[in-house]
Short mmCIF file of N, CA and C in Angstrom, two decimals:
data_model
loop_
_atom_site.label_atom_id
_atom_site.label_comp_id
_atom_site.label_asym_id
_atom_site.label_seq_id
_atom_site.Cartn_x
_atom_site.Cartn_y
_atom_site.Cartn_z
N MET A 1328 -8.83 -18.09 -2.99
CA MET A 1328 -7.99 -17.66 -4.08
C MET A 1328 -7.78 -16.16 -3.97
N GLY A 1329 -6.60 -15.70 -4.34
CA GLY A 1329 -6.27 -14.29 -4.27
C GLY A 1329 -6.95 -13.48 -5.36
N ALA A 1330 -6.65 -12.21 -5.38
CA ALA A 1330 -7.22 -11.30 -6.36
C ALA A 1330 -6.63 -11.56 -7.73
N THR A 1331 -7.37 -11.20 -8.78
CA THR A 1331 -6.89 -11.37 -10.15
C THR A 1331 -6.97 -10.05 -10.89
N ALA A 1332 -6.17 -9.92 -11.95
CA ALA A 1332 -6.19 -8.72 -12.80
C ALA A 1332 -5.82 -9.12 -14.21
N ASN A 1333 -6.28 -8.34 -15.17
CA ASN A 1333 -5.99 -8.57 -16.58
C ASN A 1333 -4.61 -8.01 -16.90
N LEU A 1334 -3.67 -8.87 -17.25
CA LEU A 1334 -2.31 -8.43 -17.56
C LEU A 1334 -2.18 -7.86 -18.96
N ALA A 1335 -3.22 -8.02 -19.78
CA ALA A 1335 -3.17 -7.53 -21.16
C ALA A 1335 -3.93 -6.22 -21.32
N SER A 1336 -4.16 -5.51 -20.25
CA SER A 1336 -4.93 -4.27 -20.33
C SER A 1336 -4.10 -3.15 -20.97
N GLU A 1337 -4.80 -2.11 -21.38
CA GLU A 1337 -4.16 -0.96 -22.01
C GLU A 1337 -3.30 -0.21 -20.99
N LEU A 1338 -2.26 0.45 -21.50
CA LEU A 1338 -1.39 1.26 -20.66
C LEU A 1338 -2.17 2.44 -20.11
N GLN A 1339 -2.02 2.71 -18.82
CA GLN A 1339 -2.67 3.84 -18.19
C GLN A 1339 -1.62 4.74 -17.57
N VAL A 1340 -1.88 6.03 -17.60
CA VAL A 1340 -1.00 6.98 -16.96
C VAL A 1340 -1.77 7.60 -15.80
N ILE A 1341 -1.19 7.50 -14.62
CA ILE A 1341 -1.82 8.07 -13.43
C ILE A 1341 -0.98 9.27 -13.02
N THR A 1342 -1.60 10.40 -12.92
CA THR A 1342 -0.86 11.62 -12.59
C THR A 1342 -1.25 12.13 -11.21
N SER A 1343 -0.93 11.35 -10.19
CA SER A 1343 -1.24 11.79 -8.83
C SER A 1343 -0.21 12.81 -8.37
N GLY A 1344 0.96 12.80 -9.01
CA GLY A 1344 1.94 13.84 -8.75
C GLY A 1344 2.93 13.57 -7.64
N LEU A 1345 2.66 12.66 -6.72
CA LEU A 1345 3.55 12.49 -5.58
C LEU A 1345 4.29 11.16 -5.55
N ASP A 1346 4.11 10.33 -6.56
CA ASP A 1346 4.76 9.01 -6.55
C ASP A 1346 6.27 9.12 -6.32
N SER A 1347 6.93 10.02 -7.02
CA SER A 1347 8.39 10.12 -6.93
C SER A 1347 8.84 10.78 -5.63
N VAL A 1348 7.93 11.44 -4.93
CA VAL A 1348 8.26 12.11 -3.67
C VAL A 1348 8.01 11.20 -2.47
N VAL A 1349 7.01 10.34 -2.56
CA VAL A 1349 6.64 9.49 -1.43
C VAL A 1349 7.73 8.47 -1.11
N ILE A 1350 8.23 7.79 -2.13
CA ILE A 1350 9.28 6.78 -1.91
C ILE A 1350 10.62 7.49 -2.02
N ARG A 1351 11.26 7.73 -0.89
CA ARG A 1351 12.53 8.46 -0.86
C ARG A 1351 13.70 7.55 -1.24
N ARG A 1352 13.65 6.31 -0.79
CA ARG A 1352 14.69 5.33 -1.12
C ARG A 1352 14.06 3.96 -1.15
N TYR A 1353 14.26 3.26 -2.25
CA TYR A 1353 13.74 1.89 -2.37
C TYR A 1353 14.85 0.94 -1.96
N GLY A 1354 14.60 0.16 -0.92
CA GLY A 1354 15.59 -0.81 -0.46
C GLY A 1354 15.29 -2.19 -1.01
N ALA A 1355 14.11 -2.72 -0.69
CA ALA A 1355 13.71 -4.05 -1.15
C ALA A 1355 12.19 -4.14 -1.15
N GLY A 1356 11.71 -5.06 -1.97
CA GLY A 1356 10.26 -5.26 -2.06
C GLY A 1356 9.93 -6.69 -2.42
N ILE A 1357 8.65 -6.96 -2.50
CA ILE A 1357 8.18 -8.30 -2.85
C ILE A 1357 8.44 -8.53 -4.33
N ILE A 1358 9.24 -9.52 -4.64
CA ILE A 1358 9.62 -9.80 -6.03
C ILE A 1358 8.39 -10.16 -6.84
N GLY A 1359 8.24 -9.51 -7.97
CA GLY A 1359 7.11 -9.76 -8.85
C GLY A 1359 5.84 -9.02 -8.47
N GLY A 1360 5.83 -8.38 -7.30
CA GLY A 1360 4.65 -7.64 -6.86
C GLY A 1360 3.49 -8.57 -6.56
N ARG A 1361 2.34 -8.00 -6.32
CA ARG A 1361 1.12 -8.76 -6.04
C ARG A 1361 -0.08 -8.04 -6.61
N THR A 1362 -1.12 -8.79 -6.93
CA THR A 1362 -2.39 -8.21 -7.33
C THR A 1362 -3.20 -7.98 -6.07
N LEU A 1363 -3.67 -6.75 -5.90
CA LEU A 1363 -4.40 -6.39 -4.69
C LEU A 1363 -5.88 -6.72 -4.79
N ASP A 1364 -6.44 -7.15 -3.69
CA ASP A 1364 -7.89 -7.29 -3.56
C ASP A 1364 -8.40 -5.90 -3.17
N VAL A 1365 -9.07 -5.24 -4.09
CA VAL A 1365 -9.53 -3.87 -3.85
C VAL A 1365 -11.04 -3.79 -3.58
N SER A 1366 -11.66 -4.93 -3.32
CA SER A 1366 -13.09 -4.91 -3.02
C SER A 1366 -13.31 -4.08 -1.76
N GLY A 1367 -14.24 -3.17 -1.84
CA GLY A 1367 -14.54 -2.30 -0.71
C GLY A 1367 -13.68 -1.06 -0.60
N TYR A 1368 -12.65 -0.93 -1.44
CA TYR A 1368 -11.82 0.27 -1.38
C TYR A 1368 -12.60 1.42 -2.02
N PRO A 1369 -12.68 2.58 -1.36
CA PRO A 1369 -13.60 3.63 -1.81
C PRO A 1369 -13.17 4.49 -3.00
N TYR A 1370 -11.89 4.49 -3.36
CA TYR A 1370 -11.41 5.37 -4.42
C TYR A 1370 -11.00 4.58 -5.66
N ASP A 1371 -10.93 5.26 -6.81
CA ASP A 1371 -10.53 4.62 -8.06
C ASP A 1371 -9.03 4.41 -8.16
N VAL A 1372 -8.25 5.19 -7.41
CA VAL A 1372 -6.79 5.09 -7.44
C VAL A 1372 -6.28 4.82 -6.03
N ILE A 1373 -5.37 3.85 -5.93
CA ILE A 1373 -4.67 3.59 -4.67
C ILE A 1373 -3.31 4.25 -4.85
N LYS A 1374 -3.00 5.24 -4.02
CA LYS A 1374 -1.82 6.08 -4.23
C LYS A 1374 -0.55 5.46 -3.65
N ALA A 1375 0.58 5.85 -4.27
CA ALA A 1375 1.89 5.43 -3.78
C ALA A 1375 2.02 5.80 -2.31
N GLY A 1376 2.61 4.91 -1.53
CA GLY A 1376 2.76 5.14 -0.11
C GLY A 1376 1.66 4.53 0.73
N HIS A 1377 0.58 4.06 0.08
CA HIS A 1377 -0.52 3.45 0.83
C HIS A 1377 0.00 2.17 1.50
N VAL A 1378 -0.34 1.98 2.74
CA VAL A 1378 0.07 0.79 3.49
C VAL A 1378 -0.66 -0.43 2.92
N ILE A 1379 0.10 -1.52 2.73
CA ILE A 1379 -0.46 -2.76 2.18
C ILE A 1379 -0.42 -3.83 3.28
N ILE A 1380 -1.50 -4.59 3.36
CA ILE A 1380 -1.61 -5.66 4.35
C ILE A 1380 -1.87 -6.99 3.65
N ALA A 1381 -1.68 -8.07 4.38
CA ALA A 1381 -1.94 -9.41 3.82
C ALA A 1381 -2.68 -10.24 4.86
N SER A 1382 -3.37 -11.24 4.37
CA SER A 1382 -4.14 -12.14 5.23
C SER A 1382 -3.21 -13.17 5.87
N ASP A 1383 -3.46 -13.47 7.13
CA ASP A 1383 -2.72 -14.53 7.81
C ASP A 1383 -3.20 -15.90 7.35
N ASP A 1384 -4.43 -15.97 6.85
CA ASP A 1384 -5.05 -17.24 6.48
C ASP A 1384 -4.88 -17.62 5.01
N ASP A 1385 -4.61 -16.63 4.15
CA ASP A 1385 -4.50 -16.87 2.71
C ASP A 1385 -3.29 -16.11 2.19
N GLU A 1386 -2.21 -16.82 1.91
CA GLU A 1386 -0.95 -16.17 1.52
C GLU A 1386 -1.02 -15.44 0.19
N THR A 1387 -2.11 -15.59 -0.55
CA THR A 1387 -2.26 -14.89 -1.83
C THR A 1387 -3.11 -13.64 -1.72
N LEU A 1388 -3.63 -13.33 -0.53
CA LEU A 1388 -4.55 -12.21 -0.37
C LEU A 1388 -3.84 -10.98 0.19
N PHE A 1389 -3.61 -10.01 -0.69
CA PHE A 1389 -2.99 -8.73 -0.33
C PHE A 1389 -4.00 -7.64 -0.63
N LYS A 1390 -4.04 -6.61 0.22
CA LYS A 1390 -4.99 -5.53 -0.03
C LYS A 1390 -4.51 -4.23 0.60
N PRO A 1391 -5.09 -3.11 0.14
CA PRO A 1391 -4.74 -1.84 0.77
C PRO A 1391 -5.27 -1.80 2.20
N MET A 1392 -4.52 -1.17 3.08
CA MET A 1392 -4.99 -0.97 4.45
C MET A 1392 -6.32 -0.25 4.38
N PRO A 1393 -7.34 -0.75 5.10
CA PRO A 1393 -8.66 -0.10 5.01
C PRO A 1393 -8.65 1.31 5.59
N LEU A 1394 -9.57 2.12 5.08
CA LEU A 1394 -9.75 3.48 5.56
C LEU A 1394 -10.98 3.52 6.46
N LYS A 1395 -11.00 4.46 7.38
CA LYS A 1395 -12.16 4.60 8.28
C LYS A 1395 -13.39 4.95 7.46
N GLU A 1396 -14.48 4.24 7.68
CA GLU A 1396 -15.72 4.52 6.96
C GLU A 1396 -16.26 5.90 7.30
N SER A 1397 -16.02 6.36 8.50
CA SER A 1397 -16.51 7.68 8.91
C SER A 1397 -15.62 8.81 8.39
N ASP A 1398 -14.39 8.46 7.97
CA ASP A 1398 -13.44 9.48 7.51
C ASP A 1398 -12.44 8.80 6.57
N TYR A 1399 -12.75 8.81 5.27
CA TYR A 1399 -11.91 8.12 4.30
C TYR A 1399 -10.53 8.74 4.14
N ASP A 1400 -10.18 9.72 4.97
CA ASP A 1400 -8.86 10.32 4.90
C ASP A 1400 -7.94 9.79 6.00
N LYS A 1401 -8.35 8.73 6.69
CA LYS A 1401 -7.54 8.14 7.76
C LYS A 1401 -7.57 6.63 7.66
N TYR A 1402 -6.45 6.00 8.04
CA TYR A 1402 -6.42 4.55 8.10
C TYR A 1402 -7.31 4.07 9.24
N ASP A 1403 -7.95 2.94 9.02
CA ASP A 1403 -8.71 2.28 10.07
C ASP A 1403 -7.73 1.39 10.84
N THR A 1404 -8.21 0.60 11.76
CA THR A 1404 -7.34 -0.33 12.49
C THR A 1404 -7.05 -1.56 11.61
N LEU A 1405 -5.97 -2.22 11.92
CA LEU A 1405 -5.59 -3.43 11.19
C LEU A 1405 -6.65 -4.50 11.43
N PRO A 1406 -7.24 -5.05 10.36
CA PRO A 1406 -8.25 -6.09 10.55
C PRO A 1406 -7.64 -7.34 11.21
N GLY A 1407 -8.47 -8.08 11.93
CA GLY A 1407 -8.01 -9.33 12.52
C GLY A 1407 -7.52 -10.28 11.45
N SER A 1408 -6.61 -11.15 11.79
CA SER A 1408 -6.02 -12.14 10.87
C SER A 1408 -5.33 -11.50 9.67
N HIS A 1409 -4.76 -10.31 9.85
CA HIS A 1409 -3.98 -9.63 8.81
C HIS A 1409 -2.70 -9.09 9.43
N HIS A 1410 -1.72 -8.84 8.57
CA HIS A 1410 -0.46 -8.25 9.02
C HIS A 1410 0.04 -7.26 7.97
N TYR A 1411 0.91 -6.34 8.40
CA TYR A 1411 1.49 -5.35 7.49
C TYR A 1411 2.55 -6.02 6.63
N VAL A 1412 2.59 -5.67 5.34
CA VAL A 1412 3.63 -6.21 4.47
C VAL A 1412 4.48 -5.12 3.82
N GLY A 1413 4.03 -3.88 3.82
CA GLY A 1413 4.82 -2.81 3.23
C GLY A 1413 3.96 -1.66 2.75
N VAL A 1414 4.51 -0.91 1.79
CA VAL A 1414 3.79 0.22 1.20
C VAL A 1414 3.82 0.11 -0.32
N LEU A 1415 2.83 0.69 -0.93
CA LEU A 1415 2.71 0.70 -2.38
C LEU A 1415 3.77 1.63 -2.97
N VAL A 1416 4.52 1.15 -3.96
CA VAL A 1416 5.61 1.93 -4.54
C VAL A 1416 5.10 2.96 -5.54
N ARG A 1417 4.11 2.60 -6.32
CA ARG A 1417 3.55 3.52 -7.32
C ARG A 1417 2.03 3.41 -7.30
N SER A 1418 1.38 4.48 -7.67
CA SER A 1418 -0.08 4.49 -7.69
C SER A 1418 -0.61 3.50 -8.71
N VAL A 1419 -1.73 2.86 -8.37
CA VAL A 1419 -2.40 1.92 -9.27
C VAL A 1419 -3.90 2.19 -9.23
N THR A 1420 -4.59 1.74 -10.27
CA THR A 1420 -6.05 1.91 -10.30
C THR A 1420 -6.73 0.65 -9.78
N LYS A 1421 -7.99 0.81 -9.40
CA LYS A 1421 -8.78 -0.35 -8.97
C LYS A 1421 -8.98 -1.32 -10.13
N ASP A 1422 -8.99 -0.80 -11.37
CA ASP A 1422 -9.17 -1.66 -12.54
C ASP A 1422 -7.94 -2.51 -12.82
N ALA A 1423 -6.77 -2.05 -12.42
CA ALA A 1423 -5.52 -2.78 -12.65
C ALA A 1423 -4.65 -2.68 -11.39
N PRO A 1424 -5.03 -3.38 -10.33
CA PRO A 1424 -4.34 -3.25 -9.05
C PRO A 1424 -3.07 -4.08 -8.94
N LEU A 1425 -2.18 -3.90 -9.90
CA LEU A 1425 -0.91 -4.65 -9.94
C LEU A 1425 0.11 -3.88 -9.11
N ALA A 1426 0.40 -4.36 -7.93
CA ALA A 1426 1.12 -3.58 -6.93
C ALA A 1426 2.58 -3.98 -6.77
N ALA A 1427 3.45 -2.97 -6.82
CA ALA A 1427 4.83 -3.13 -6.38
C ALA A 1427 4.83 -2.75 -4.90
N ILE A 1428 5.29 -3.66 -4.05
CA ILE A 1428 5.19 -3.47 -2.60
C ILE A 1428 6.59 -3.44 -1.99
N MET A 1429 6.92 -2.34 -1.33
CA MET A 1429 8.23 -2.16 -0.70
C MET A 1429 8.13 -2.46 0.79
N TYR A 1430 9.07 -3.28 1.29
CA TYR A 1430 9.10 -3.56 2.73
C TYR A 1430 10.38 -3.07 3.39
N ASP A 1431 11.30 -2.51 2.61
CA ASP A 1431 12.54 -1.96 3.14
C ASP A 1431 12.86 -0.70 2.36
N GLY A 1432 13.02 0.41 3.05
CA GLY A 1432 13.33 1.66 2.39
C GLY A 1432 12.81 2.84 3.19
N GLU A 1433 12.86 4.02 2.57
CA GLU A 1433 12.41 5.24 3.23
C GLU A 1433 11.15 5.77 2.56
N VAL A 1434 10.17 6.12 3.37
CA VAL A 1434 8.90 6.67 2.90
C VAL A 1434 8.75 8.07 3.48
N ASN A 1435 8.40 9.03 2.63
CA ASN A 1435 8.14 10.39 3.09
C ASN A 1435 6.75 10.41 3.72
N ASP A 1436 6.72 10.42 5.05
CA ASP A 1436 5.42 10.34 5.74
C ASP A 1436 4.56 11.58 5.53
N LYS A 1437 5.15 12.71 5.21
CA LYS A 1437 4.36 13.92 4.97
C LYS A 1437 3.73 13.92 3.58
N ALA A 1438 4.29 13.14 2.66
CA ALA A 1438 3.75 13.05 1.30
C ALA A 1438 2.89 11.80 1.11
N SER A 1439 2.85 10.95 2.12
CA SER A 1439 2.02 9.74 2.04
C SER A 1439 0.55 10.13 1.94
N PRO A 1440 -0.26 9.29 1.30
CA PRO A 1440 -1.66 9.66 1.11
C PRO A 1440 -2.44 9.79 2.42
N TYR A 1441 -2.05 9.04 3.46
CA TYR A 1441 -2.74 9.08 4.75
C TYR A 1441 -1.70 9.04 5.85
N SER A 1442 -2.00 9.66 6.97
CA SER A 1442 -1.07 9.69 8.09
C SER A 1442 -0.84 8.27 8.64
N VAL A 1443 0.42 7.97 8.91
CA VAL A 1443 0.76 6.68 9.51
C VAL A 1443 1.06 6.81 11.01
N ASP A 1444 0.82 7.99 11.56
CA ASP A 1444 1.15 8.23 12.96
C ASP A 1444 0.55 7.20 13.90
N SER A 1445 -0.69 6.80 13.66
CA SER A 1445 -1.36 5.86 14.57
C SER A 1445 -0.87 4.42 14.43
N ILE A 1446 -0.19 4.10 13.33
CA ILE A 1446 0.25 2.71 13.11
C ILE A 1446 1.76 2.59 12.94
N LYS A 1447 2.47 3.71 13.00
CA LYS A 1447 3.91 3.72 12.73
C LYS A 1447 4.69 2.82 13.69
N ALA A 1448 4.39 2.85 14.98
CA ALA A 1448 5.13 2.04 15.96
C ALA A 1448 4.94 0.55 15.69
N GLU A 1449 3.70 0.15 15.41
CA GLU A 1449 3.43 -1.26 15.13
C GLU A 1449 4.11 -1.70 13.83
N MET A 1450 4.08 -0.83 12.82
CA MET A 1450 4.73 -1.16 11.55
C MET A 1450 6.24 -1.30 11.72
N LYS A 1451 6.84 -0.44 12.55
CA LYS A 1451 8.28 -0.50 12.78
C LYS A 1451 8.68 -1.83 13.42
N THR A 1452 7.82 -2.36 14.28
CA THR A 1452 8.08 -3.66 14.91
C THR A 1452 8.06 -4.78 13.88
N VAL A 1453 7.07 -4.75 12.98
CA VAL A 1453 6.88 -5.81 11.99
C VAL A 1453 7.82 -5.64 10.80
N LEU A 1454 8.06 -4.39 10.39
CA LEU A 1454 8.89 -4.08 9.22
C LEU A 1454 9.99 -3.11 9.63
N PRO A 1455 11.03 -3.58 10.34
CA PRO A 1455 12.06 -2.67 10.85
C PRO A 1455 12.86 -1.95 9.77
N GLY A 1456 12.89 -2.48 8.56
CA GLY A 1456 13.63 -1.83 7.48
C GLY A 1456 12.86 -0.73 6.78
N LEU A 1457 11.60 -0.58 7.11
CA LEU A 1457 10.76 0.45 6.49
C LEU A 1457 10.72 1.66 7.42
N VAL A 1458 11.28 2.77 6.94
CA VAL A 1458 11.43 3.96 7.77
C VAL A 1458 10.57 5.08 7.21
N PHE A 1459 9.81 5.72 8.08
CA PHE A 1459 8.99 6.88 7.70
C PHE A 1459 9.70 8.13 8.19
N MET A 1460 10.03 9.03 7.25
CA MET A 1460 10.72 10.27 7.60
C MET A 1460 10.35 11.35 6.60
N HIS A 1461 10.80 12.55 6.84
CA HIS A 1461 10.53 13.66 5.93
C HIS A 1461 11.62 14.72 6.08
N ASP A 1462 11.61 15.67 5.15
CA ASP A 1462 12.60 16.76 5.18
C ASP A 1462 12.25 17.78 6.25
#
């Protein structure tokens, strides 16, 4: 079973500051969004622009791309039996991981929370409509 979240929770305001800068153009995304499995994610907030992956074995399991345990400021490698599905449109908390996920559009790679340089080529193959660029 996929991740669950309380839809009746209180309104939260996240002031990470870069949400409107990271997503340069929204083309298309997963309708209705998805609840992320955030078990093992090290921070309280998953920031806009974070790469989102899904399980090949469970179509309901979506989660943030893991970060390197030795350096939480870099993406780790794509786990086995997972694939890229897009990027997070707006920041969410671990307590309410209700994610809007974009798979077509422009992402400001310099404002993204973590560098996509090591995975950009593979993501372009899987998600050709998702473009990483900057001013």
